[in-house]
Structure formats: C-alpha cells, structure tokens
Coordinates of C-alpha atoms in Angstrom, one line a residue:
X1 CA -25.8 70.3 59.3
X2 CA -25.0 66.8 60.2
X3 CA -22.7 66.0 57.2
X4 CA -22.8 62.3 58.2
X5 CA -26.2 62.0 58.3
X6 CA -26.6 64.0 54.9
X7 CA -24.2 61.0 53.9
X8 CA -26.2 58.6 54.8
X9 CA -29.3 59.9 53.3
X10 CA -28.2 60.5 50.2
X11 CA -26.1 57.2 49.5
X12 CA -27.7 54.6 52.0
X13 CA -26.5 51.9 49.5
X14 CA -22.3 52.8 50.1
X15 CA -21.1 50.5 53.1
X16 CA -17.6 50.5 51.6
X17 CA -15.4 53.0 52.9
X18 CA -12.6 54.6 50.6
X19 CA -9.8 52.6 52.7
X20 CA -11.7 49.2 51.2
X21 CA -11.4 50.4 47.8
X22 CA -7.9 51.3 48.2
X23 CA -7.1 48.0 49.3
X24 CA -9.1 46.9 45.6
X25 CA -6.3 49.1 43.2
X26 CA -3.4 48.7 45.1
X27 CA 0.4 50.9 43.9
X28 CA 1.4 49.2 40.9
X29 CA 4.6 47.2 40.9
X30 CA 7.1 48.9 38.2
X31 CA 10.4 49.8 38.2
X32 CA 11.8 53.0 39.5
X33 CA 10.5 55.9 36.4
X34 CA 8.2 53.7 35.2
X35 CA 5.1 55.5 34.0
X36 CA 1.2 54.9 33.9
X37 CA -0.4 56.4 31.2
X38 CA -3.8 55.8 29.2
X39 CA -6.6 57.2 26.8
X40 CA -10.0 57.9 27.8
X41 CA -11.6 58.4 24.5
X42 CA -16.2 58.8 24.8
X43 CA -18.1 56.2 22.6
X44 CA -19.2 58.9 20.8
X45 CA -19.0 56.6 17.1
X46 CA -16.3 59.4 15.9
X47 CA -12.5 58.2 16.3
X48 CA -10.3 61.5 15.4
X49 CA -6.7 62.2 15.0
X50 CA -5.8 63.6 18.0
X51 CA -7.3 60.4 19.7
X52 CA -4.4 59.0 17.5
X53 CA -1.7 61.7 18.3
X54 CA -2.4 61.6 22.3
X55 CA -2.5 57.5 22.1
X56 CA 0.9 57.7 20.5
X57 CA 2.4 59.9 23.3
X58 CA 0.9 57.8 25.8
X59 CA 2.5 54.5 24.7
X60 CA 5.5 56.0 24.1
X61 CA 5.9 57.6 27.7
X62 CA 4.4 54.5 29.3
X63 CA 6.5 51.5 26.9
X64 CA 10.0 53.7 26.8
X65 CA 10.1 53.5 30.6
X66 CA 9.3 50.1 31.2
X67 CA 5.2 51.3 32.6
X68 CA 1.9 50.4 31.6
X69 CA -0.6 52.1 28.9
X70 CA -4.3 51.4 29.3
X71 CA -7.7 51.8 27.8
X72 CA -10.3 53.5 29.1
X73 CA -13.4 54.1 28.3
X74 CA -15.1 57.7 29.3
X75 CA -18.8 56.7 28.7
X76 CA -20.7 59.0 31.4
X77 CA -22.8 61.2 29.0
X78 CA -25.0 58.3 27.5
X79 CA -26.7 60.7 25.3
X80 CA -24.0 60.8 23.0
X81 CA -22.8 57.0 23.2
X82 CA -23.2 55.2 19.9
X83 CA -23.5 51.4 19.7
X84 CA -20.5 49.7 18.7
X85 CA -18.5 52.7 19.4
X86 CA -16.3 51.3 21.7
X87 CA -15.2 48.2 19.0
X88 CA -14.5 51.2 16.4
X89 CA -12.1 53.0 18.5
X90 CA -10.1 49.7 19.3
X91 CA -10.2 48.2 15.6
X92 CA -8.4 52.0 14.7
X93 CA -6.5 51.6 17.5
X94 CA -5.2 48.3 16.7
X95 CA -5.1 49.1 13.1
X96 CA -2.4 52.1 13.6
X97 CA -0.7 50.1 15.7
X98 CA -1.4 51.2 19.1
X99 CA -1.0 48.1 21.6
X100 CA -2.7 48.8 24.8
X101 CA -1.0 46.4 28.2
X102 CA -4.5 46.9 29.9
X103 CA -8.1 48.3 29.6
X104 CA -11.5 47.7 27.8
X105 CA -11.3 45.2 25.4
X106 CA -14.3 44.4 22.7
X107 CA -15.8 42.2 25.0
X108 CA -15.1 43.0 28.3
X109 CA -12.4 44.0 30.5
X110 CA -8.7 43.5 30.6
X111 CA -6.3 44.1 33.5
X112 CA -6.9 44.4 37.5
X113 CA -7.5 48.0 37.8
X114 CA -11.3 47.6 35.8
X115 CA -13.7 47.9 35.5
X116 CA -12.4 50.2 32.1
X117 CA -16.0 51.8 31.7
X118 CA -16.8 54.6 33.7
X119 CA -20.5 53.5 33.5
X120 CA -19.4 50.5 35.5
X121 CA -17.8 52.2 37.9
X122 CA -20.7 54.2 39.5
X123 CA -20.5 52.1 42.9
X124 CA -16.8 53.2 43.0
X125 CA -17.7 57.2 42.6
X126 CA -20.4 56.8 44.9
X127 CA -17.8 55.9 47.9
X128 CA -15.7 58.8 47.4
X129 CA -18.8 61.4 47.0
X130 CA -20.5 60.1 50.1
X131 CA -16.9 60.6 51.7
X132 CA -16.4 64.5 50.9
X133 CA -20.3 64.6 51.6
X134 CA -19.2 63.5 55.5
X135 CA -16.3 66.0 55.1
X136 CA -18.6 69.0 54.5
X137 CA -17.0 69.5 50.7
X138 CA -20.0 68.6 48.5
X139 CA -23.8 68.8 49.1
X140 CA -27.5 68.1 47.0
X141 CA -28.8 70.6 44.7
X142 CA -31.9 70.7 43.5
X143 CA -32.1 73.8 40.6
X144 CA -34.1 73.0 37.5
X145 CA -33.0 73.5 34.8
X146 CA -35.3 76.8 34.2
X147 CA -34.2 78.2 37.8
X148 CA -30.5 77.5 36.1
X149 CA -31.2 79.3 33.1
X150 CA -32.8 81.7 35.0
X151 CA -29.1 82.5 36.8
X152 CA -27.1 82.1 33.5
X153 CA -29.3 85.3 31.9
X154 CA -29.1 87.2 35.2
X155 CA -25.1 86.9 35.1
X156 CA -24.8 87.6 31.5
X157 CA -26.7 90.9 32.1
X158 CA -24.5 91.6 34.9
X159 CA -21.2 90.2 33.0
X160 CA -20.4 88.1 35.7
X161 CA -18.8 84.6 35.4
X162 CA -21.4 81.4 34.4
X163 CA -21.8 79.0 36.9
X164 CA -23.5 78.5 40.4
X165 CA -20.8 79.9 43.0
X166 CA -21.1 82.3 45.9
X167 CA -24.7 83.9 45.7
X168 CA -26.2 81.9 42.9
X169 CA -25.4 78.7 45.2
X170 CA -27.0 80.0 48.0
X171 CA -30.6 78.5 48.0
X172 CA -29.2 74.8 47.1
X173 CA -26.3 75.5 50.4
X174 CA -28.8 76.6 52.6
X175 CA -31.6 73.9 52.5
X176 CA -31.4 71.8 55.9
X177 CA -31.3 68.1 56.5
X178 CA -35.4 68.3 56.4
X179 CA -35.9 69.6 53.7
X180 CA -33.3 67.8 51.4
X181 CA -35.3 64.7 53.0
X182 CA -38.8 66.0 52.3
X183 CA -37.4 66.8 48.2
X184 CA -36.0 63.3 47.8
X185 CA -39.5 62.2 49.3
X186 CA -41.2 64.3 46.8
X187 CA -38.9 62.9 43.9
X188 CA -37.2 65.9 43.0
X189 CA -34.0 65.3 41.0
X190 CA -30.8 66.6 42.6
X191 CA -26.9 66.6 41.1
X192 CA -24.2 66.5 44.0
X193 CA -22.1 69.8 43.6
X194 CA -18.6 70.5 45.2
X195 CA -18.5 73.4 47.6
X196 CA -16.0 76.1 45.9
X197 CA -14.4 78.7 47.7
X198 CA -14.5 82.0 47.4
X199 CA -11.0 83.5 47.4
X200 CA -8.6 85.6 45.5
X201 CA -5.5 82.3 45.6
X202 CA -3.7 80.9 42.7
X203 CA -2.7 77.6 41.9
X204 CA 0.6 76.7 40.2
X205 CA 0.8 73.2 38.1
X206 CA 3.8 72.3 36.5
X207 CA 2.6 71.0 32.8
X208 CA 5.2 68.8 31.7
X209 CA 4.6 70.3 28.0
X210 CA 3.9 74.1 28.8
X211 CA 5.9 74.6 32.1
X212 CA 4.4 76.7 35.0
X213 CA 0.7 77.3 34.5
X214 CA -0.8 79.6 37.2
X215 CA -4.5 80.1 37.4
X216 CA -7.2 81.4 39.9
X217 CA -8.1 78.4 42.4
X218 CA -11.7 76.8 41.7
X219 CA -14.5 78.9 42.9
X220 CA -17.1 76.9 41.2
X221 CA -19.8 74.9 42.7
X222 CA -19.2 72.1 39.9
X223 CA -21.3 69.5 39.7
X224 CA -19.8 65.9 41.0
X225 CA -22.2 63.5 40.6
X226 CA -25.2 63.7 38.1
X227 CA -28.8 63.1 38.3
X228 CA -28.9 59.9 37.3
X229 CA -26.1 59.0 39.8
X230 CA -22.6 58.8 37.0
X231 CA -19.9 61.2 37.8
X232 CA -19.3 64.2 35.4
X233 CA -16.0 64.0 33.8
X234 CA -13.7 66.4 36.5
X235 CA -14.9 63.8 39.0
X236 CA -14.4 60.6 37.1
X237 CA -11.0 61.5 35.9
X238 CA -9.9 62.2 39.4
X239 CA -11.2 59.4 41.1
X240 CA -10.2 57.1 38.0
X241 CA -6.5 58.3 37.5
X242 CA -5.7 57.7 41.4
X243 CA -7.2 54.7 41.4
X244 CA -6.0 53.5 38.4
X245 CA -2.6 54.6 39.5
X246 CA -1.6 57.1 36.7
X247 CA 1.4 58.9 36.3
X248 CA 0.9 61.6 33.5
X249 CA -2.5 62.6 32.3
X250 CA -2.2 63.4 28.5
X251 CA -5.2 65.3 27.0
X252 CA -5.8 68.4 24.6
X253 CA -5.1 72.1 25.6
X254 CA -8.7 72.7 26.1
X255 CA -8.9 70.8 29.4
X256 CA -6.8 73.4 30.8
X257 CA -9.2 75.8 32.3
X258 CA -10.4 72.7 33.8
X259 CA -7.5 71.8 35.8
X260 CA -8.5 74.1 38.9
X261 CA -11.5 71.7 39.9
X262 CA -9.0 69.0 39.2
X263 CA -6.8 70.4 41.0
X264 CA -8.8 70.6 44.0
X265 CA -10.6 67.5 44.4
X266 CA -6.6 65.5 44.0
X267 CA -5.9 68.1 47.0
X268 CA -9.4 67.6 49.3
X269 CA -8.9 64.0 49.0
X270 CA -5.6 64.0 49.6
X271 CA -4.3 61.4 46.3
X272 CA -0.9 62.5 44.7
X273 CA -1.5 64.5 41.5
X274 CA -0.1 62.7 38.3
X275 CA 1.7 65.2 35.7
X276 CA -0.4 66.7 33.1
X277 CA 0.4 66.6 29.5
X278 CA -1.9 69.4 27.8
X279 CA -1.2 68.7 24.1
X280 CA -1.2 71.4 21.0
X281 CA -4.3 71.3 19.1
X282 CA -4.0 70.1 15.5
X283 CA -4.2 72.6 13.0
X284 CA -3.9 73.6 9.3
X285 CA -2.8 75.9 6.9
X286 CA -6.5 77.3 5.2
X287 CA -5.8 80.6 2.7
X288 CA -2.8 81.5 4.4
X289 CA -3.7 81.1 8.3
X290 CA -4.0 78.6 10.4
X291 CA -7.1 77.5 12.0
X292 CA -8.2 74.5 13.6
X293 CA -9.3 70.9 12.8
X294 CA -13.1 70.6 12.5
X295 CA -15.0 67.8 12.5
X296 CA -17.9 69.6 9.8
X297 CA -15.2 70.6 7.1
X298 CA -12.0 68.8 7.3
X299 CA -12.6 65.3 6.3
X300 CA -8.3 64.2 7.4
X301 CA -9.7 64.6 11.2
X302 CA -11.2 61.4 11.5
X303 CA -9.0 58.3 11.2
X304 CA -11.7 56.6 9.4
X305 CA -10.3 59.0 6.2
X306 CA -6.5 57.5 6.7
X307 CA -7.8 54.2 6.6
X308 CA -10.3 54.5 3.7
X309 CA -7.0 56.4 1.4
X310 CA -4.7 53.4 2.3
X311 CA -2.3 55.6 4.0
X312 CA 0.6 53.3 5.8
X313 CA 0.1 53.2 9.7
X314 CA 3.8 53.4 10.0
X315 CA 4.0 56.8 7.6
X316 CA 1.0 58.3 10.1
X317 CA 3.4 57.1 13.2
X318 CA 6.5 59.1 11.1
X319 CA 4.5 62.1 10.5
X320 CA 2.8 62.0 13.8
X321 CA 6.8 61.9 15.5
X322 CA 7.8 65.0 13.7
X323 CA 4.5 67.1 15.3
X324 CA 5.7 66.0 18.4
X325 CA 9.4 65.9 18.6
X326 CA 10.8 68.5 16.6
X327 CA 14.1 66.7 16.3
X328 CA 12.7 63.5 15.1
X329 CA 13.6 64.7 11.6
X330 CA 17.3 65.1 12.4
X331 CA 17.1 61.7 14.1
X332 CA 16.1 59.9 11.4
X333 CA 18.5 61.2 8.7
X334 CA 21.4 60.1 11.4
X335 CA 19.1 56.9 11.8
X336 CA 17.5 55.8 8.4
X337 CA 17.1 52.5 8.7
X338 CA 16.1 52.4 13.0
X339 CA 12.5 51.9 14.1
X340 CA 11.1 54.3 14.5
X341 CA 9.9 53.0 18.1
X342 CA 13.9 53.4 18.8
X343 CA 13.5 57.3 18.8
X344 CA 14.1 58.6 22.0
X345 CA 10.5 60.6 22.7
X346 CA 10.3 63.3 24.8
X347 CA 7.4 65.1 26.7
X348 CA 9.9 68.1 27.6
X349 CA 10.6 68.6 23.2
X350 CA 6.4 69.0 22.7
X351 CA 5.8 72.2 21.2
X352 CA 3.0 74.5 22.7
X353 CA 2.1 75.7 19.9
X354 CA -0.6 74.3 16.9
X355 CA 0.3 71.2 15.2
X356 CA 0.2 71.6 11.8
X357 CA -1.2 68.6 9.9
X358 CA 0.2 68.5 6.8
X359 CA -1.2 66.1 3.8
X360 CA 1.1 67.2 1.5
X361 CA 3.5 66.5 3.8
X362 CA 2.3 63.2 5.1
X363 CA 1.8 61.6 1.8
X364 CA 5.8 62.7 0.5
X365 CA 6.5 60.2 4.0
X366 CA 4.8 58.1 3.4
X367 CA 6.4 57.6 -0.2
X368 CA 9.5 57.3 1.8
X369 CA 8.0 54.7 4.1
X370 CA 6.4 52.3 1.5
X371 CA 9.5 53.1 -0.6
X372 CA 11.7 51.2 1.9
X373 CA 9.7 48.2 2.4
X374 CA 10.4 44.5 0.6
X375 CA 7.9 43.4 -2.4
X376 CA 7.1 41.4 -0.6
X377 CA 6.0 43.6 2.4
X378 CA 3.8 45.6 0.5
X379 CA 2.7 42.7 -1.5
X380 CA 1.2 41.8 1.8
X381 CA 0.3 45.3 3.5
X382 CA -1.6 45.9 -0.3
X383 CA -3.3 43.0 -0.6
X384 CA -5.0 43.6 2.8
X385 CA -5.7 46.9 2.5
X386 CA -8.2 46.0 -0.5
X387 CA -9.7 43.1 0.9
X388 CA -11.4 46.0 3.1
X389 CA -11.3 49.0 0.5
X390 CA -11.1 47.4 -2.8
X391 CA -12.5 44.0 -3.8
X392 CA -11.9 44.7 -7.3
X393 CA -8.4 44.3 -7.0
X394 CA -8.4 42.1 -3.8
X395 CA -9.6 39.6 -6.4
X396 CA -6.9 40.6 -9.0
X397 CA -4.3 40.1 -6.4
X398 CA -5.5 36.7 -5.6
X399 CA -6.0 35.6 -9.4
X400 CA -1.9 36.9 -10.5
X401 CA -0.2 36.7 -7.2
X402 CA 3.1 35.9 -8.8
X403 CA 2.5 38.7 -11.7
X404 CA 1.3 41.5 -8.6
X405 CA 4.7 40.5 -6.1
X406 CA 6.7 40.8 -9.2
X407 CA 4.9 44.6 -10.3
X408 CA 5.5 46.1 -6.8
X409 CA 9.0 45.0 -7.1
X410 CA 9.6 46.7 -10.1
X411 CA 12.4 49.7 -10.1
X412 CA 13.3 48.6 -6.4
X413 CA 16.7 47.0 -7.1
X414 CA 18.1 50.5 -8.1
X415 CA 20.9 52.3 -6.3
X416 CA 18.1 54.9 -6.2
X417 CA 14.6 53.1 -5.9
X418 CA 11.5 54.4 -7.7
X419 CA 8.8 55.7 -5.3
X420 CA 5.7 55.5 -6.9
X421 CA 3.3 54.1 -4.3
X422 CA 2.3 56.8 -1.8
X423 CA -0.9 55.3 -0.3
X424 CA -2.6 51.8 -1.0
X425 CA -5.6 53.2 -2.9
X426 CA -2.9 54.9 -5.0
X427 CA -1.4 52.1 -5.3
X428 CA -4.8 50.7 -7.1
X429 CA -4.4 53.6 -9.8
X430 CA -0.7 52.9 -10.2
X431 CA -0.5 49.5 -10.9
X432 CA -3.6 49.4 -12.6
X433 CA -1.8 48.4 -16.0
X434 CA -0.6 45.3 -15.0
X435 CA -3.4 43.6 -15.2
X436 CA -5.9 43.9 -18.7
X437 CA -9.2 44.0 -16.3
X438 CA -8.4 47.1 -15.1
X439 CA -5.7 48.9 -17.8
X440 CA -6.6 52.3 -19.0
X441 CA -4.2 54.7 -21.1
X442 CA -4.0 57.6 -19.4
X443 CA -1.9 60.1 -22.3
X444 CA -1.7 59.8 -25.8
X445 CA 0.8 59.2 -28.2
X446 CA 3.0 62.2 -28.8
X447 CA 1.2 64.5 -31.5
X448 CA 4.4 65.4 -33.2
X449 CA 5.2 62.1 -34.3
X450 CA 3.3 61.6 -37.4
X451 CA 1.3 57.7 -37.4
X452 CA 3.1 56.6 -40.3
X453 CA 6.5 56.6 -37.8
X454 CA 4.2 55.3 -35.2
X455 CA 3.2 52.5 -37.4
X456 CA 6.5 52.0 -38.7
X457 CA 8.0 52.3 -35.2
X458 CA 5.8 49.6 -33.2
X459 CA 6.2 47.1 -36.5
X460 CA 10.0 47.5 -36.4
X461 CA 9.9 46.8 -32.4
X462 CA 7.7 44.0 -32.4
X463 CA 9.3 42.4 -35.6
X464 CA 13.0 42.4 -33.5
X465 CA 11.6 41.4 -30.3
X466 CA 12.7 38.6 -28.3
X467 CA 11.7 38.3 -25.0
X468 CA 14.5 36.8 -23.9
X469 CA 16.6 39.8 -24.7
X470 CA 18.3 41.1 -21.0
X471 CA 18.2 44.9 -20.5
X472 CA 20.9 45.6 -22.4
X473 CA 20.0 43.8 -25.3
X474 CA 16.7 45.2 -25.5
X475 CA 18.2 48.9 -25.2
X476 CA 20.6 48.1 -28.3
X477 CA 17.4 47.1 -31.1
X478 CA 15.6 49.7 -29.4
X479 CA 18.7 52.3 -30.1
X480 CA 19.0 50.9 -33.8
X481 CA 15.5 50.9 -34.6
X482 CA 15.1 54.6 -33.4
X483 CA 18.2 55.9 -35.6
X484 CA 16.9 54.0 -39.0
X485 CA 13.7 56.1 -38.4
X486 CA 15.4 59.1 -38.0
X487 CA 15.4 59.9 -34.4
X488 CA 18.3 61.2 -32.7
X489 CA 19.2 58.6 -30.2
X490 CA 20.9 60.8 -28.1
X491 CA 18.7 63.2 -26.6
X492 CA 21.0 66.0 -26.3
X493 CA 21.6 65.8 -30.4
X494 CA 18.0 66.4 -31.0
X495 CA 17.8 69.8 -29.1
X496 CA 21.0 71.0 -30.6
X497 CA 19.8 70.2 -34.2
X498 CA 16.0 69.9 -33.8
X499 CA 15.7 70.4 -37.7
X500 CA 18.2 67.3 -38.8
X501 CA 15.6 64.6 -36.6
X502 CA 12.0 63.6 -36.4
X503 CA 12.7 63.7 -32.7
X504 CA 14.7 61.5 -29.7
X505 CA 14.9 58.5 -28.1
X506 CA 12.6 60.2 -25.6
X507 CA 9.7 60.2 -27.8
X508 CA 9.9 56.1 -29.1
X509 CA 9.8 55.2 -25.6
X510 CA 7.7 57.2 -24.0
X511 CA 5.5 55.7 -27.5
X512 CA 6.3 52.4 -25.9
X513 CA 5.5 53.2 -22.5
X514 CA 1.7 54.7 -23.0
X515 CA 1.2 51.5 -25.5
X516 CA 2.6 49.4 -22.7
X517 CA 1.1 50.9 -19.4
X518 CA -0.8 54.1 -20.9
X519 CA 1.3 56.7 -19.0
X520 CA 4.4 58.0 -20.2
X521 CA 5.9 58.7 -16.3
X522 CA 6.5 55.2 -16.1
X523 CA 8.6 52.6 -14.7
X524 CA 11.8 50.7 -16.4
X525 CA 10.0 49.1 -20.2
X526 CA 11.8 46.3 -19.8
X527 CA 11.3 45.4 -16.6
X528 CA 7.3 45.7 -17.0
X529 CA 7.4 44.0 -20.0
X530 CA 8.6 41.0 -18.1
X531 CA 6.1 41.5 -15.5
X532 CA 3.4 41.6 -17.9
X533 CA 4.6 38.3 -20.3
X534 CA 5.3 38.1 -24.0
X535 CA 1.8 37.8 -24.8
X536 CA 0.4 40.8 -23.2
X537 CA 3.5 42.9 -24.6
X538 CA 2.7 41.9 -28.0
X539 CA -1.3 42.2 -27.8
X540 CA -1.0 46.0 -26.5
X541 CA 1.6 46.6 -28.9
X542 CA -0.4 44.9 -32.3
X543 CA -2.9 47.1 -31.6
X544 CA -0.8 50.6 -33.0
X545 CA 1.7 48.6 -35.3

C-alpha cells in the first residue's frame, strides 16, 4: 500500500503539513511551573456539578502557579448539542465564579490558541490524520453499521472483547488502494480508524491523583475521524491538548480506561504527554450506601438547582475545597478570616475515592459563609439573587431598601452573630415578616397561657411602650409587666416552683415574638421592632391586645 497516496486520496483538501500548524500554537511563554489547564465541557444544554468541581481544580492548578486556564468547547457529537448551550455553561460558570484567561466566549473566541470549538477545528484534525495516514498508523473503513452489529453479537457469543481489533478489522485493513477509490467513487461512508496492535505490553502513567496506573497497551482499532469528517473525542483531546499546550488534563475517573488510545496517539505523534488528573466521582449517602450522582433522580447534580435554591457561590467553592483537599478544614480554622483562594490546593491531597456531596453539609457552610458577610454584602448578593428567582421580593427590596439593609443586619453586632440565612431563597422565608405584603405567623400563641393574660399582657405592653426606649429600657417594663401578671421573670424560678407562676419570662416574649414576626425562634424583639417602626409594632400588636 502506498500510504502517501492513500493520504492524498482521502484528504486531497490538507496542503498544510503538521510543521505549519506548529508554527500557528507556538510553546506558551510562562514562568518556570507554570501550568496550562482547561475544561472541555459538550453543549449538551445540562451544566452538572462535577463540571463545577473539575473547573475549580483547573483554575486553581493553572492561577496558583502563575499559568493559564481556558475554555473549551467539546462539540463533535452534534446530535446531542443543544442551542444556546454553550452561553448556559459560561453564565454558570461566571456565576460561581470561575474566571476563565482564554477560550470560547458567548460570541466567539478568545485567546490565540482558538479556535475553542472543536467543530471549528476540523481543518486542524484533518492535518494530523492525513499525517499518521502517510505513516501507515490509521486507514478507511467502510463497516455498516449492521456488518458492526453483526461483529458485536458474534464476540458476545464468544465472550470476547467489543470492538474491531485483530480479526474483526481484517476486511476494512485489507482493502487495496483500488478499491478504497472505487468505495469513495460509489459514495460509501467510511470513519478513519487507528491501527492497534496486537500485543501482550503494558503501559504505566503516572496520575497525578491516583499514582501509578498500569494497563494493557491499546489493541483497538478506534475510530479517529468520523463519517462526517469531526474527530471523536480520544483524537480531538490529543490533538487539542498539544496544541493548545496543556499541562495537566483534569477529567472524571471514567476516562481512565480510555487513556491507552490516549496514550498512544501522544506516543505515535511524538507530542509530550501532559499529566492526567482522573478525578473521584461525586457521590451520596442513599439508605445507608453510597451510590452515585445521577442525572434522572438527584436533582443537586445540576448547577441549575444551586442557583435556583440561592445557595452562595462562595459556600459551594468552601464545600467544594473540603471534597478535594482534605485539610482544607484544618486550614480554615487556623485561617478564618483568609480567602479562601489563599488555600494552598493540592493535586497530590485528592482523594481516590467517591466524593461525597453533602447537602446537609453544604447548607451548615454556607450559614457560616453568609454569616460572615456585611449587611450590606448580602443586602446586595440578596437583592440580586431575586431579581432572577424572586420578583416578589426583588420589588419589596427596592420599595424598603433602608428597612431590608437594616433586617439583614439584625443580630450581627453580637460577640456571637445569629446565623439565620442559609441560602437566598431561605432568606425570602426568613425575613418574610419584615415586610406586611408578605408576613405570615407561622406558630401560635402558647396554649397554656390563658387569653385573658394574653389580653392583659399585650395591653400592658403597648400601654408602656415608648419607642424610644434603648434595649435595656425596654427589657426593664417588659421585666415589670411580666412579674405584675404573675410570671416568674426568672426562668429558672418557674421550673423550680411551676405551681407558684402562670409561667416565665420565656412565654411573654416568645408571645411578643409570634405577634411581632409570627415565629417564636426569632431574632432580638427589640432590635426588629426598630426595624419594623412604631407603627407596624403597634398595628400587629392591637390586634391580640
């Protein structure tokens, strides 16, 4: 066979040579450690976590040593591409702060090692598949798709391996120059298939997460280029990540029985293989065991669900660091108040093993997270969140500005500050009370206080109110007006001698608190009440005086 000739033949349109598209994606200029890193995510409509959790590693590795983290787009199985896909991905992106230095962009390309669309990149694949064409490493094959299924039932009876290798890939190897010409003539469709060996070797790869893998060497006539002329994705990677000068390859655990025909085509080409990254799967704890993320039953996969539940980008970047760091907890009790973009990732500290996600977990974070911001911080964070998710009180926010800053900064000027806002849909439900539109009691008054003390309690209250009263003021009428109706103002008095009171301080405000903001697990009563104004405190008051 006249492999240059079969070159020719099949791609008549290449006149490049791979030395002139070298010269196109020339070595990066970095500093010494510097690493290249990126995500290829499909347009597939359906942005998950673990795009998320291997984005994160990636512009960690790449920013912490001074390199470069890009987008890229892995569109080469159209079928599955849904329109506007691609802006989806990078509005999440963007949204849980992942800042990409190059790569697709919503409109287009940016950076000089694009284009960032493998479907744009076809003229580039074609070069280096005409070039191991010449080198005798990859021919035409023209099985149909019933002659295919054909082999795939004849192993399976025979419990052999799937695939087209060794015998199965004789008829496609043997056809001569002639014939391939006369099948192209005749419009047959053909896919361009590596040449595996047959052979008993091993490969060794040193994962930078799981150490030494070893693996039989590919014996698999893969298929390179597809029918319609775009690279599957063991080509594309390999061709991409060269050219695109990459220096760790970060994916999930199940590319691993991949990496042979990886493997290969870095070695026939003769292109420096980056370091691999293969990445735990994300799991869960379901009636006991864990099991996998699916896309079908576990609606957390998808990052649409953190966004849509409010939860803080910087809580899923917290949570997200203790899956993959294991001492990213002890670093941030020695660090509490660092960024977290200070921690000192490491590839090496990965662990092999499932990642568990957590919501419990995740949501008790992000209390911490939100609990450490300014009023004025989540005033802002809040406020956007429901221009997206809420209108309802996107348009209470805007109508009592002054009245929202001043809720969310109730309870926060406490040695120990309250953490009542978890997620910014909570949020929604928490503060609810603040504002008449939307207030709701949630508990009733306490059933062993009889009304006639209830009566007598709230007329007392609002008969010695004065809004100008400071805290401690306040507490004192509050204190007196409880011990004239017989309540034991001391709490501990009550349980000791339950028969000499009606009941405590405990239970005339928590009275106060459900006629004030409907819950009794509620924040400081004086401090709302000055939130809310002197006539809102009296109007929810009259109404069980």
């Amino acid at each position: 066979m006249d492999n240059s000739k079969l070159a020719d033949l099949l791609f008549p349109d290449v006149k490049s040579s791979p030395e002139d598209v070298e010269k196109r994606f020339p070595q990066r200029e970095l500093p010494d450690g510097a690493c290249v890193t990126r995500i290829g995510p499909s347009p597939t409509g359906f942005v998950h976590l673990g795009n998320l959790y291997n984005a994160l590693i990636g512009e960690r590795v790449a920013h912490q040593s001074g390199g470069v983290f890009y987008l890229r787009i892995e569109d080469t199985d159209n079928k599955r591409e849904v329109e506007g896909a691609v802006e989806t991905l990078i509005n999440a992106m963007d949204y849980f702060g992942i800042n990409f230095d190059e790569g697709a962009v919503a409109d287009g390309d940016n950076g000089n090692y694009g284009p960032y669309r493998q479907r744009q990149r076809r003229d580039i694949y074609h070069v280096f598949a005409k070039q191991l064409v010449q080198m005798g490493l990859a021919y035409p094959c023209f099985l149909t798709a019933d002659e295919i299924d054909a082999i795939r039932e004849q192993q399976t009876a025979n419990k052999e391996n799937p695939g087209i290798y060794g015998k199965y890939a004789e008829k496609s190897r043997s056809l001569t120059i002639e014939q391939i010409e006369a099948n192209m003539a005749a419009g047959m469709e053909w896919v361009l298939r590596y040449k595996g060996v047959q052979t008993d070797e091993y490969i060794s790869v040193e994962d930078a997460v799981r150490g030494k893998l070893e693996m039989p060497r590919n014996n698999m006539d893969f298929v390179l280029l597809k029918s319609d002329g775009i690279p599957t994705y063991h080509f594309a990677h390999v061709v991409d990540d060269h050219l695109m000068r990459s220096t760790h390859v970060i994916r999930g655990e199940e590319w691993i029985s991949s990496l042979p025909m990886h493997v290969e085509l870095f070695s026939v080409l003769g292109w420096n293989q980056p370091i691999y990254c293969h990445t735990a799967t994300l799991m869960k704890i379901e009636d006991g065991s864990k099991r996998k993320l699916s896309k079908r039953k576990d609606p957390e996969l998808a990052l649409a669900y953190y966004q849509q539940e409010g939860i803080s980008p910087d809580a899923i970047w917290e949570f997200l660091l203790t899956l993959l760091n294991s001492n990213y907890e002890e670093w941030r009790i020695a660090n509490p108040d660092a960024d977290y973009r200070e921690f000192p990732y490491s590839i090496s500290k990965m662990s092999i093993s499932g990642a568990l996600v957590d919501l419990d977990k995740l949501r008790n974070i992000s209390k911490d997270v939100i609990g450490k911001m300014s009023a004025q911080e989540i005033f802002d964070k809040w406020s956007s969140w429901c221009e997206n998710y809420d209108h309802t009180f996107a348009e209470l926010i805007r109508k009592y500005p002054e009245r929202t800053l001043a809720a969310v900064n109730v309870g926060r000027n406490a040695k120990k500050p309250r953490k009542d806002i978890e997620t910014w849909k909570q949020a929604c439900s928490f503060l609810s009370f603040y504002y008449d539109e939307t207030f709701s009691p949630e508990d009733s008054m306490p059933e062993d206080i009889s009304e006639a003390d209830r009566k007598e309690f709230f007329s007392r209250y609002l008969a010695s109110y004065d809004h100008n009263d400071d805290s401690a003021a306040w507490f004192d009428k509050v204190k007196a007006i409880t011990e004239e109706l017989g309540f034991a103002v001391k709490p501990k008095d009550y349980k000791n001698n339950p028969e000499q009171y009606k009941g405590s301080i405990v239970h005339t405000t928590n009275m106060l608190r459900i006629a004030l903001m409907g819950r009794a697990n509620a924040p400081d009563i004086h401090e709302v009440s000055h939130v809310l104004g002197e006539e809102i405190v009296r109007r929810r008051l009259e109404k069980w005086a």
